[in-house]
Amino acid sequence: MKKYQTLNQIEVKELLVQENTVLLDVRTEEEYWEKSVRDSLNIPLHELEERVVELDKNKTYITFCRSGIRSKTAALILLEEGFTKVFNSQEGILTWK
């Protein structure tokens, strides 16, 4: 079974400075526009499977949501779709500073 690594907020921020790393925000578009992290990519979880073709499998993805629940599902979807560099943010936008 393929696995992803869960990162805390400090680890997420450290990884984001690396080239080819994308913070994938899987909240709804409405949630994203209320509050979002600069330079994150928004693909709502309910659209991810059909829009996964928009993503580059050579990049590193950190899945991110409101509290850390939907992002776990998103990480699993990416792994099932053949992505290999997948991480999940333990904390969501509620705790983002």
Tab-separated table of C-alpha atoms in Angstrom:
chain	number	residue	atom	x	y	z
A	1	MET	CA	0.000	0.000	0.000
A	2	LYS	CA	1.311	3.421	-0.975
A	3	LYS	CA	1.693	5.934	1.835
A	4	TYR	CA	2.110	9.625	2.300
A	5	GLN	CA	3.973	11.421	5.064
A	6	THR	CA	2.129	13.842	7.345
A	7	LEU	CA	3.928	17.104	8.034
A	8	ASN	CA	3.430	19.703	10.735
A	9	GLN	CA	3.184	23.379	9.769
A	10	ILE	CA	6.902	24.053	10.231
A	11	GLU	CA	7.807	21.101	7.985
A	12	VAL	CA	5.265	22.241	5.380
A	13	LYS	CA	6.783	25.718	5.258
A	14	GLU	CA	10.300	24.252	4.980
A	15	LEU	CA	9.267	22.031	2.073
A	16	LEU	CA	7.420	24.839	0.287
A	17	VAL	CA	10.641	26.782	-0.296
A	18	GLN	CA	11.939	23.950	-2.457
A	19	GLU	CA	11.459	24.195	-6.191
A	20	ASN	CA	8.619	22.157	-7.720
A	21	THR	CA	6.645	21.932	-4.475
A	22	VAL	CA	2.937	22.768	-4.622
A	23	LEU	CA	0.561	23.396	-1.735
A	24	LEU	CA	-2.664	21.811	-3.000
A	25	ASP	CA	-5.650	23.319	-1.186
A	26	VAL	CA	-8.612	20.951	-1.527
A	27	ARG	CA	-11.220	23.128	0.176
A	28	THR	CA	-14.184	24.468	-1.760
A	29	GLU	CA	-13.675	27.522	-3.929
A	30	GLU	CA	-15.747	29.590	-1.493
A	31	GLU	CA	-13.570	28.536	1.449
A	32	TYR	CA	-10.442	29.245	-0.573
A	33	TRP	CA	-11.490	32.816	-1.368
A	34	GLU	CA	-12.393	33.513	2.267
A	35	LYS	CA	-8.838	32.745	3.387
A	36	SER	CA	-6.024	31.119	1.496
A	37	VAL	CA	-2.282	30.628	1.586
A	38	ARG	CA	-0.412	32.656	-1.005
A	39	ASP	CA	0.693	30.695	-4.074
A	40	SER	CA	-1.403	27.654	-3.181
A	41	LEU	CA	-3.327	25.790	-5.876
A	42	ASN	CA	-7.033	25.267	-5.257
A	43	ILE	CA	-8.682	22.122	-6.578
A	44	PRO	CA	-11.678	21.189	-4.406
A	45	LEU	CA	-11.626	17.588	-3.202
A	46	HIS	CA	-14.862	16.742	-5.027
A	47	GLU	CA	-13.180	17.782	-8.324
A	48	LEU	CA	-9.753	16.266	-7.728
A	49	GLU	CA	-10.213	12.916	-9.457
A	50	GLU	CA	-11.423	14.516	-12.681
A	51	ARG	CA	-8.858	17.344	-12.570
A	52	VAL	CA	-5.812	15.285	-11.577
A	53	VAL	CA	-4.674	15.483	-15.220
A	54	GLU	CA	-3.905	19.178	-14.593
A	55	LEU	CA	-1.143	18.187	-12.145
A	56	ASP	CA	2.474	17.352	-12.938
A	57	LYS	CA	3.590	13.999	-11.518
A	58	ASN	CA	7.177	15.279	-11.334
A	59	LYS	CA	6.251	17.861	-8.700
A	60	THR	CA	5.938	17.436	-4.943
A	61	TYR	CA	2.436	17.990	-3.560
A	62	ILE	CA	1.400	18.884	-0.041
A	63	THR	CA	-2.338	18.435	0.421
A	64	PHE	CA	-4.035	21.019	2.613
A	65	CYS	CA	-7.592	21.810	3.739
A	66	ARG	CA	-9.527	23.391	6.609
A	67	SER	CA	-8.572	21.068	9.445
A	68	GLY	CA	-6.629	18.154	7.929
A	69	ILE	CA	-9.422	15.685	7.107
A	70	ARG	CA	-10.095	16.258	3.388
A	71	SER	CA	-6.386	16.596	2.722
A	72	LYS	CA	-5.833	12.986	3.843
A	73	THR	CA	-8.339	11.796	1.239
A	74	ALA	CA	-6.688	14.007	-1.391
A	75	ALA	CA	-3.252	12.545	-0.610
A	76	LEU	CA	-4.614	9.030	-1.085
A	77	ILE	CA	-6.208	10.006	-4.411
A	78	LEU	CA	-2.891	11.383	-5.667
A	79	LEU	CA	-1.064	8.207	-4.655
A	80	GLU	CA	-3.666	6.060	-6.406
A	81	GLU	CA	-3.209	8.190	-9.531
A	82	GLY	CA	0.519	7.425	-9.585
A	83	PHE	CA	1.978	10.481	-7.858
A	84	THR	CA	5.013	9.573	-5.750
A	85	LYS	CA	5.975	12.776	-3.915
A	86	VAL	CA	2.880	13.333	-1.778
A	87	PHE	CA	2.677	14.836	1.698
A	88	ASN	CA	-0.269	15.815	3.874
A	89	SER	CA	-0.429	18.900	6.061
A	90	GLN	CA	-1.402	17.795	9.560
A	91	GLU	CA	-2.858	21.229	10.250
A	92	GLY	CA	-5.238	23.104	8.028
A	93	ILE	CA	-6.030	26.744	7.422
A	94	LEU	CA	-7.585	27.027	10.889
A	95	THR	CA	-4.130	26.965	12.466
A	96	TRP	CA	-2.123	28.508	9.605
A	97	LYS	CA	-0.038	31.521	10.568
